[in-house]
Coordinates of C-alpha atoms in Angstrom, one line a residue:
M6 CA -12.7 -37.9 57.7
L7 CA -13.9 -37.5 54.1
L8 CA -11.0 -37.6 51.7
F9 CA -13.1 -36.2 48.7
E10 CA -16.0 -34.0 48.8
A11 CA -19.3 -35.2 47.2
G12 CA -19.1 -31.9 44.6
M13 CA -15.6 -32.9 43.3
S14 CA -15.1 -33.5 39.5
S15 CA -14.4 -37.1 38.7
S16 CA -12.0 -35.8 36.1
S17 CA -9.8 -34.4 38.6
S18 CA -6.0 -35.6 37.8
G19 CA -4.1 -38.0 40.0
L20 CA -1.8 -35.0 41.2
E21 CA -4.9 -33.1 42.1
N22 CA -6.6 -36.1 44.0
Q23 CA -3.3 -36.7 45.7
I24 CA -3.2 -32.9 47.2
F25 CA -6.7 -33.0 48.0
Q26 CA -6.4 -36.2 50.1
Y27 CA -3.6 -34.4 51.9
I28 CA -5.6 -31.1 52.7
D29 CA -8.3 -33.4 54.0
L30 CA -6.2 -35.4 56.3
H31 CA -4.8 -32.2 57.8
Q32 CA -7.7 -30.0 58.0
N33 CA -7.6 -30.1 61.7
E34 CA -4.2 -28.6 61.6
F35 CA -5.1 -26.0 59.4
I36 CA -7.8 -25.2 61.4
Q37 CA -5.7 -25.0 64.3
T38 CA -3.3 -22.6 62.7
L39 CA -6.6 -20.4 62.1
K40 CA -7.4 -20.3 65.7
E41 CA -4.1 -19.3 66.6
W42 CA -4.4 -16.3 64.1
V43 CA -7.7 -15.4 65.2
A44 CA -6.5 -15.4 68.6
V45 CA -4.1 -12.3 67.9
E46 CA -6.3 -9.2 68.4
S47 CA -5.2 -7.4 65.2
D48 CA -7.4 -4.5 65.2
S49 CA -6.1 -1.8 63.0
I50 CA -8.4 0.8 64.1
Q51 CA -7.8 0.9 67.7
P52 CA -4.6 2.5 68.5
G53 CA -4.1 0.5 71.6
L54 CA -4.0 -2.7 69.7
R55 CA -1.1 -1.7 67.2
Q56 CA 1.5 -4.0 68.7
E57 CA -1.1 -7.1 68.3
V58 CA -1.3 -5.8 64.6
I59 CA 2.6 -6.0 63.9
R60 CA 2.7 -9.2 65.9
M61 CA 0.2 -10.5 63.3
V62 CA 2.3 -9.2 60.6
E63 CA 5.2 -11.0 62.3
L64 CA 3.4 -14.3 62.4
T65 CA 2.4 -14.0 58.8
A66 CA 6.0 -13.6 57.7
D67 CA 7.3 -16.5 59.8
R68 CA 4.9 -18.5 58.4
L69 CA 5.9 -17.6 55.0
R70 CA 9.5 -18.1 55.4
A71 CA 8.7 -21.6 57.0
L72 CA 7.2 -22.4 53.2
G73 CA 11.0 -21.1 52.0
A74 CA 9.8 -17.8 50.7
T75 CA 12.0 -14.8 51.0
V76 CA 10.5 -12.0 53.0
E77 CA 10.9 -8.3 53.1
L78 CA 9.1 -6.3 55.7
V79 CA 8.8 -2.6 54.7
K80 CA 8.7 0.1 56.7
L81 CA 5.8 2.2 56.3
G82 CA 6.4 4.9 58.9
S83 CA 3.9 6.4 60.9
H84 CA 0.6 8.3 61.0
K85 CA -1.1 10.9 63.0
L86 CA -4.1 10.4 65.1
S87 CA -7.0 12.6 65.6
D88 CA -5.3 13.9 69.0
G89 CA -2.4 14.8 66.9
Q90 CA -0.2 11.7 68.3
S91 CA 1.9 9.7 65.7
L92 CA 1.4 6.0 66.0
L93 CA 3.7 3.6 64.3
L94 CA 2.4 1.8 61.0
P95 CA 2.6 -2.1 60.9
P96 CA 5.0 -3.2 58.0
L97 CA 3.8 -4.5 54.7
I98 CA 5.0 -8.0 53.6
L99 CA 6.6 -8.4 50.3
A100 CA 7.5 -12.2 50.0
E101 CA 8.2 -14.4 46.7
L102 CA 8.7 -18.1 46.9
G103 CA 10.6 -19.4 43.0
K104 CA 12.1 -17.3 40.5
D105 CA 11.8 -19.9 37.3
P106 CA 11.7 -17.9 34.1
Q107 CA 9.6 -20.9 32.6
K108 CA 7.0 -20.6 35.0
P109 CA 4.1 -17.7 35.7
T110 CA 4.3 -15.5 38.5
V111 CA 1.2 -15.3 40.3
C112 CA 0.8 -12.4 43.2
F113 CA -1.5 -13.1 46.0
Y114 CA -3.0 -9.8 47.9
G115 CA -4.5 -10.2 51.4
H116 CA -4.7 -8.7 55.1
V117 CA -4.5 -9.8 58.2
D118 CA -6.0 -6.9 60.3
V119 CA -9.5 -7.0 61.5
Q120 CA -12.3 -4.8 62.5
P121 CA -13.1 -4.0 66.1
A122 CA -14.7 -6.7 68.4
K123 CA -15.8 -7.2 71.9
K124 CA -18.2 -9.9 73.4
E125 CA -20.5 -7.0 74.9
D126 CA -21.1 -6.0 71.3
G127 CA -23.6 -9.0 70.9
W128 CA -21.3 -11.9 70.1
K129 CA -22.3 -15.5 71.3
T130 CA -19.1 -16.6 71.2
D131 CA -15.6 -14.8 72.1
P132 CA -14.9 -13.3 68.8
Y133 CA -11.1 -14.3 69.2
T134 CA -11.4 -17.6 70.4
L135 CA -12.1 -19.7 67.1
T136 CA -15.4 -21.7 68.0
E137 CA -16.6 -24.4 65.7
I138 CA -20.4 -24.6 65.9
D139 CA -22.2 -26.8 63.4
G140 CA -19.7 -26.6 61.0
N141 CA -18.8 -23.0 61.1
L142 CA -15.8 -21.6 62.4
Y143 CA -17.0 -18.5 64.3
G144 CA -14.3 -15.5 65.1
R145 CA -13.2 -12.2 64.2
G146 CA -11.0 -12.4 60.9
A147 CA -12.1 -15.7 60.2
T148 CA -13.3 -14.7 56.9
D149 CA -12.0 -11.3 56.4
N150 CA -9.5 -12.1 55.7
K151 CA -7.4 -14.3 57.8
G152 CA -9.1 -17.6 56.6
P153 CA -8.5 -16.7 52.8
V154 CA -5.1 -15.8 53.7
L155 CA -4.3 -19.1 55.3
A156 CA -5.9 -21.0 52.9
W157 CA -3.5 -19.5 50.3
I158 CA -0.6 -20.5 52.6
N159 CA -2.2 -23.9 53.3
A160 CA -2.3 -24.5 49.5
V161 CA 1.3 -24.0 49.1
E162 CA 2.1 -25.8 52.4
S163 CA 0.5 -29.0 50.7
F164 CA 2.5 -28.9 47.6
R165 CA 5.7 -28.6 49.8
A166 CA 4.6 -31.4 52.2
L167 CA 4.3 -33.7 49.4
Q168 CA 7.7 -32.8 48.1
L169 CA 5.5 -31.4 44.6
D170 CA 7.0 -28.9 42.2
I171 CA 5.0 -25.8 42.4
P172 CA 4.1 -24.9 39.0
V173 CA 4.0 -21.5 39.2
N174 CA 6.1 -18.6 41.2
L175 CA 4.4 -17.2 44.0
K176 CA 4.5 -13.5 45.4
F177 CA 2.6 -12.4 48.3
I178 CA 1.9 -8.8 49.4
I179 CA 0.2 -8.6 52.5
E180 CA -0.9 -5.8 54.8
G181 CA -2.0 -5.0 58.6
M182 CA -3.9 -1.5 57.9
E183 CA -6.5 -2.8 55.2
E184 CA -9.5 -2.0 57.9
A185 CA -8.3 1.1 58.4
G186 CA -7.5 2.6 54.9
S187 CA -4.7 0.9 53.6
L188 CA -2.1 3.7 54.6
G189 CA 1.1 3.5 52.7
L190 CA -0.1 0.8 50.6
E191 CA -0.6 2.5 47.1
E192 CA 2.6 4.3 47.5
I193 CA 4.5 1.2 48.0
I194 CA 3.2 -0.7 44.8
K195 CA 4.2 2.6 42.8
K196 CA 7.5 2.3 44.4
E197 CA 7.5 -1.4 43.8
N198 CA 6.3 -1.5 40.1
Q199 CA 9.2 -2.0 38.4
R200 CA 11.0 -4.4 40.8
F201 CA 8.5 -6.4 42.7
F202 CA 5.6 -6.4 40.5
S203 CA 7.9 -6.4 37.1
D204 CA 7.7 -10.3 36.6
V205 CA 4.2 -10.7 38.0
D206 CA 1.6 -12.0 35.4
F207 CA -1.5 -12.5 37.2
I208 CA -2.8 -10.8 40.9
V209 CA -5.5 -12.7 42.9
I210 CA -7.2 -10.9 45.6
S211 CA -9.6 -13.3 48.1
D212 CA -11.2 -10.6 50.2
N213 CA -14.9 -10.7 49.4
L214 CA -17.7 -13.6 49.5
W215 CA -19.9 -15.6 47.4
L216 CA -23.4 -14.3 46.2
S217 CA -25.1 -17.2 48.0
N218 CA -24.3 -19.9 50.4
R219 CA -23.9 -22.7 48.4
K220 CA -22.9 -21.8 44.8
P221 CA -19.1 -20.7 44.3
A222 CA -18.2 -17.5 42.6
L223 CA -15.9 -15.3 40.5
T224 CA -15.6 -11.5 41.3
Y225 CA -15.2 -9.1 38.1
G226 CA -16.2 -5.7 39.5
T227 CA -16.8 -3.4 42.6
R228 CA -18.7 -0.4 42.9
G229 CA -16.5 2.5 44.2
N230 CA -17.3 5.0 47.1
I231 CA -17.3 8.9 48.0
C232 CA -17.6 9.7 51.7
F233 CA -19.4 13.1 52.4
S234 CA -19.2 14.7 55.7
V235 CA -22.2 17.8 55.9
E236 CA -21.4 20.6 59.0
V237 CA -24.0 22.3 59.6
R238 CA -23.0 25.2 62.4
C239 CA -24.8 28.2 64.6
G240 CA -22.6 28.9 67.2
E241 CA -19.8 28.2 69.6
R242 CA -21.9 26.1 72.3
D243 CA -25.0 23.9 72.7
L244 CA -28.0 25.7 73.8
H245 CA -31.0 25.0 76.2
S246 CA -34.1 24.4 74.3
G247 CA -36.4 26.2 76.8
S248 CA -34.3 28.9 76.5
F249 CA -34.0 29.1 72.6
G250 CA -36.1 26.7 71.1
G251 CA -38.4 28.4 69.0
I252 CA -36.2 31.4 68.1
I253 CA -33.2 30.0 66.2
H254 CA -32.3 28.3 63.0
E255 CA -31.4 25.0 64.7
P256 CA -28.8 23.1 63.0
M257 CA -30.4 19.8 63.6
T258 CA -33.3 20.4 61.7
D259 CA -31.3 22.3 58.7
L260 CA -29.4 19.0 58.4
I261 CA -32.2 16.6 58.3
A262 CA -33.5 18.9 56.0
L263 CA -30.9 18.3 53.7
L264 CA -30.1 14.4 54.2
D265 CA -33.6 14.0 53.5
S266 CA -33.4 15.8 50.2
L267 CA -30.5 13.1 48.8
V268 CA -32.9 10.1 47.9
D269 CA -36.7 9.4 47.4
T270 CA -38.6 6.4 48.9
S271 CA -37.7 4.3 46.2
G272 CA -33.6 4.9 47.0
R273 CA -33.4 6.8 43.7
I274 CA -30.5 9.3 44.4
L275 CA -32.0 13.0 43.6
I276 CA -28.9 14.4 42.9
P277 CA -29.0 16.0 39.0
G278 CA -26.5 14.4 37.0
V279 CA -25.7 11.7 39.1
Y280 CA -26.7 8.7 36.6
D281 CA -25.3 10.6 33.4
D282 CA -22.4 8.2 33.0
V283 CA -23.8 5.0 34.3
A284 CA -23.1 2.7 31.5
S285 CA -25.8 1.7 29.4
L286 CA -27.0 -2.2 29.9
L287 CA -25.9 -4.4 27.2
E288 CA -27.6 -7.5 26.1
E289 CA -24.3 -9.3 27.0
E290 CA -24.3 -8.2 30.5
K291 CA -28.2 -8.7 31.0
K292 CA -27.7 -12.3 30.2
L293 CA -25.0 -12.6 33.2
Y294 CA -27.7 -11.4 35.2
E295 CA -30.4 -13.9 34.1
A296 CA -28.0 -16.9 34.3
I297 CA -27.1 -16.3 38.1
E298 CA -29.2 -18.6 40.8
F299 CA -29.9 -15.9 43.5
D300 CA -32.3 -16.9 46.2
I301 CA -33.8 -13.5 47.3
E302 CA -35.3 -15.0 50.3
E303 CA -32.1 -16.2 51.5
H304 CA -30.6 -12.9 51.0
K305 CA -33.4 -11.3 53.3
N306 CA -32.4 -13.6 55.9
N307 CA -28.8 -12.8 55.3
S308 CA -30.0 -8.9 56.0
G309 CA -32.3 -9.9 58.6
V310 CA -34.7 -7.6 56.7
K311 CA -38.4 -8.4 55.5
K312 CA -38.6 -6.3 52.3
F313 CA -36.2 -5.0 49.8
L314 CA -36.9 -2.2 47.3
Y315 CA -37.0 -4.2 44.3
D316 CA -38.9 -8.0 43.9
T317 CA -36.9 -9.3 40.9
K318 CA -33.5 -11.1 41.1
E319 CA -32.5 -8.7 38.3
E320 CA -33.5 -5.5 39.6
I321 CA -31.8 -6.2 43.2
L322 CA -28.4 -7.5 41.3
M323 CA -28.1 -4.8 39.1
H324 CA -29.0 -1.9 41.9
L325 CA -26.4 -3.8 43.9
W326 CA -23.7 -4.0 41.2
R327 CA -23.9 -1.6 38.1
Y328 CA -26.2 1.4 39.5
P329 CA -24.9 3.9 42.1
S330 CA -26.5 4.1 45.6
L331 CA -26.8 6.5 48.6
S332 CA -26.5 5.6 52.2
I333 CA -26.9 7.9 55.2
H334 CA -24.5 6.6 57.9
G335 CA -25.1 8.7 60.9
I336 CA -24.7 12.1 62.4
E337 CA -22.5 13.4 65.0
G338 CA -22.4 16.0 67.4
A339 CA -26.3 15.2 68.4
F340 CA -27.2 13.6 71.6
H341 CA -27.4 9.8 71.2
E342 CA -27.3 8.3 74.9
P343 CA -30.1 6.6 76.5
G344 CA -32.9 9.1 77.7
I345 CA -33.9 12.8 76.9
K346 CA -31.2 15.6 76.7
T347 CA -33.2 18.8 75.6
V348 CA -30.1 20.5 74.1
I349 CA -30.0 22.3 70.9
P350 CA -26.6 21.4 69.4
A351 CA -24.4 24.1 68.2
R352 CA -22.5 21.9 65.4
V353 CA -24.1 18.3 63.6
I354 CA -22.0 16.8 61.1
G355 CA -24.3 14.3 59.1
K356 CA -22.3 11.3 57.2
F357 CA -23.5 9.6 53.8
S358 CA -21.9 7.8 50.9
I359 CA -22.1 7.1 47.3
R360 CA -21.2 3.7 45.8
Q361 CA -20.0 4.7 42.5
V362 CA -20.0 2.3 39.6
P363 CA -17.5 2.0 36.5
H364 CA -17.5 5.2 34.1
M365 CA -18.4 7.8 37.2
D366 CA -15.9 10.5 37.8
I367 CA -15.0 11.2 41.6
S368 CA -14.2 14.6 40.9
I369 CA -17.4 15.2 39.2
G370 CA -19.6 13.3 41.7
E371 CA -18.0 15.4 44.6
H372 CA -18.8 18.6 42.4
Q373 CA -22.5 17.4 41.8
V374 CA -23.1 16.7 45.6
I375 CA -21.5 19.8 46.7
K376 CA -23.3 22.2 44.6
Y377 CA -26.7 20.3 45.1
L378 CA -26.5 20.7 48.8
E379 CA -25.6 24.3 48.4
D380 CA -28.5 25.0 46.2
V381 CA -30.8 23.1 48.9
F382 CA -29.6 24.9 51.8
S383 CA -29.6 28.1 50.4
K384 CA -33.4 27.9 49.9
R385 CA -33.9 27.3 53.3
N386 CA -32.9 30.9 54.0
S387 CA -31.0 29.9 57.1
P388 CA -28.0 32.0 58.9
N389 CA -26.2 28.7 60.0
K390 CA -23.0 27.8 58.1
L391 CA -22.7 25.2 55.8
K392 CA -19.6 22.9 55.3
V393 CA -19.4 19.9 53.0
S394 CA -16.0 17.9 52.8
V395 CA -14.9 14.6 51.1
P396 CA -12.9 12.5 53.6
I397 CA -12.3 9.9 51.5
S398 CA -13.1 8.4 48.2
A399 CA -12.2 5.3 46.2
M400 CA -12.9 4.3 42.4
P401 CA -14.7 1.3 41.0
W402 CA -13.3 -1.5 39.6
L403 CA -14.0 -3.7 36.2
A404 CA -12.1 -6.7 35.0
N405 CA -12.2 -8.8 31.7
I406 CA -14.0 -11.7 32.5
N407 CA -12.6 -13.4 29.2
D408 CA -9.2 -13.0 31.0
P409 CA -6.8 -16.0 30.8
L410 CA -6.7 -15.7 34.4
Y411 CA -10.7 -16.1 34.7
T412 CA -10.6 -18.7 32.3
A413 CA -7.8 -20.6 34.6
A414 CA -10.2 -19.8 37.7
R415 CA -13.2 -21.2 36.5
K416 CA -11.6 -24.6 35.7
A417 CA -10.4 -24.8 39.3
I418 CA -13.6 -24.3 40.6
K419 CA -15.4 -26.8 38.5
T420 CA -12.7 -29.3 39.6
V421 CA -13.0 -28.3 43.0
F422 CA -17.0 -27.6 43.4
G423 CA -18.2 -29.9 40.9
Q424 CA -20.1 -26.7 39.2
D425 CA -19.6 -23.6 37.0
P426 CA -19.1 -20.2 39.0
E427 CA -21.6 -17.3 39.2
M428 CA -19.9 -14.5 37.5
I429 CA -20.6 -11.8 40.1
R430 CA -19.9 -8.2 40.7
D431 CA -19.5 -6.8 44.6
G432 CA -21.6 -4.0 45.7
S433 CA -19.0 -2.6 48.3
T434 CA -15.9 -1.0 47.5
I435 CA -12.4 -2.8 47.3
P436 CA -10.0 -0.1 46.5
I437 CA -6.9 -2.1 46.3
A438 CA -8.4 -4.2 43.0
Q439 CA -8.3 -0.9 41.0
T440 CA -5.1 0.2 42.5
F441 CA -3.3 -2.9 41.3
Q442 CA -4.9 -2.7 37.8
N443 CA -4.1 1.1 37.5
I444 CA -0.7 1.1 38.6
T445 CA 0.8 -2.6 37.3
R446 CA -1.6 -3.0 34.4
K447 CA -1.7 -6.9 35.3
S448 CA -4.6 -9.1 35.2
V449 CA -6.4 -8.6 38.3
M450 CA -9.2 -11.1 39.9
M451 CA -11.1 -11.5 42.8
L452 CA -11.6 -14.9 44.0
P453 CA -13.8 -15.5 47.2
V454 CA -14.0 -18.4 49.3
G455 CA -16.2 -17.3 51.7
A456 CA -20.3 -17.6 52.1
A457 CA -22.7 -15.2 51.6
D458 CA -23.9 -15.5 55.1
D459 CA -20.2 -15.2 56.6
G460 CA -21.1 -11.8 58.3
E461 CA -17.5 -10.3 57.9
H462 CA -17.4 -7.1 60.0
S463 CA -20.5 -8.2 62.1
Q464 CA -21.1 -10.2 65.7
K465 CA -21.3 -13.6 63.8
E466 CA -18.3 -13.5 61.5
K467 CA -17.4 -16.9 60.6
I468 CA -16.1 -19.1 57.5
S469 CA -17.2 -22.8 57.4
R470 CA -15.1 -25.7 57.7
H471 CA -16.3 -27.0 54.3
N472 CA -15.4 -23.2 52.6
Y473 CA -11.8 -23.4 54.3
I474 CA -10.7 -26.5 53.2
Q475 CA -11.9 -26.3 49.9
G476 CA -10.8 -22.9 49.3
T477 CA -7.4 -24.6 50.2
K478 CA -7.9 -26.8 47.6
L479 CA -9.2 -24.4 44.8
F480 CA -6.0 -22.2 45.5
A481 CA -3.8 -25.3 44.9
T482 CA -5.7 -26.1 41.8
L483 CA -5.6 -23.0 40.6
F484 CA -1.7 -23.1 40.5
L485 CA -2.1 -25.9 38.3
E486 CA -4.4 -24.4 35.9
I487 CA -2.8 -21.1 35.6
A488 CA 0.6 -23.1 34.4
K489 CA -1.2 -24.8 31.6
L490 CA -2.2 -21.4 30.0
P491 CA -0.8 -21.1 26.6
G492 CA 1.4 -18.4 25.1
K493 CA 3.3 -15.1 26.8
L494 CA 1.2 -14.4 29.5
Q495 CA 2.0 -10.7 29.7
E496 CA 0.6 -10.2 26.4
T497 CA -2.8 -12.2 26.8
S498 CA -3.6 -10.3 29.5
N499 CA -6.3 -7.7 28.7
T500 CA -7.8 -5.8 31.5
T501 CA -10.4 -2.9 31.5
T502 CA -9.5 0.1 33.5
T503 CA -12.2 2.3 34.8
N504 CA -11.8 6.1 35.8

């Protein structure tokens, strides 16, 4: 068993080496705990598994109590299902360890619920049995987000086991409904802003991935998302195409025309005004893209596609991070089973979303899309009824990469991995980052430990042994680096807020 990874900086202090050695020697124990956590089917999407989600939250709370943390399980009430029934929400964990006024306070956010997973979906292994193959730990939740949550806990446990003083005060906010929209979370953050978050200096989120499979990253921005539902209805019941085909305006034909009008073949959104508020590309930002080591072929392999819309590294990254995109996700109400059913659906619903970028306004975006679809539909002279709605939306997020928290994280990454991190954005939407930043006004950072090929939400979700153990070291080192930051931390933080 290796005590120190080859990439470890030779300048690591004796204290760091002591911690790293402990983590290496106990890595199998850390993996065993992850195996126990993955075995809990904490799927927050399926109502029948809600008790498993609650059990997972309680297991996490017990783990934090074992570290000596004070744990509060906040009741969030219940929510209504589509059939009208009410279902209890899992409690939210608020925990703290240490109240030394001379130390900075770091709050970690994570979630312990997972996406649905079944062996028959295409998994090669049981999704709820953590399985190690070629150094990779496969299982639902391994990287999203049980592995990173445990890596943070493992880092704290290492200090405790070695009887070392933890150089920062720690707080934890851990939920069980992230995959289902974080129901009730924002209200609690608002409610606790003047209590639980009042003495927090920094908030760290580890719920995303690196850009590559090998090089660590720091994330300073994410896109937002507006989800649209487009309903076209012609009558009250489905019709036989032999009896009515050719004499009515079919809803599916209208819907396909509407969806086809949204983007062109190059991926450019055709809705007027969508790009008006996109920030101009500054030279400082352009240099960040140029410096990133991005393997286009590796990214293609991770996605399983043969060709992207763009050919250069800079174009691809910019269209993933700093430009909006529109994706069509599906059609509800149409026949989708194997075989042929010669029916004309009476009502179909198209679903698509626009990933927004900083400076784009959600309300303006909603208005632009609805007006455009109504204009396109009116030109078809169809007697069918059109209804456009927005079931969910989330704002983009952007942080200041010169913030002291990012400085500390860069140093920690250099110590653990022996190289500077990529400064990246994330093309997906992680609403909690913007929520924390807007409400608490604290410094927020996303610090991923998973690699680009971890397959979160897929049938091959995993985290490598290397990333899980090195991630534990990274969090431990981050505590040490944050403690070295000078001045009044509350005054040095300079966040950038969008929308």
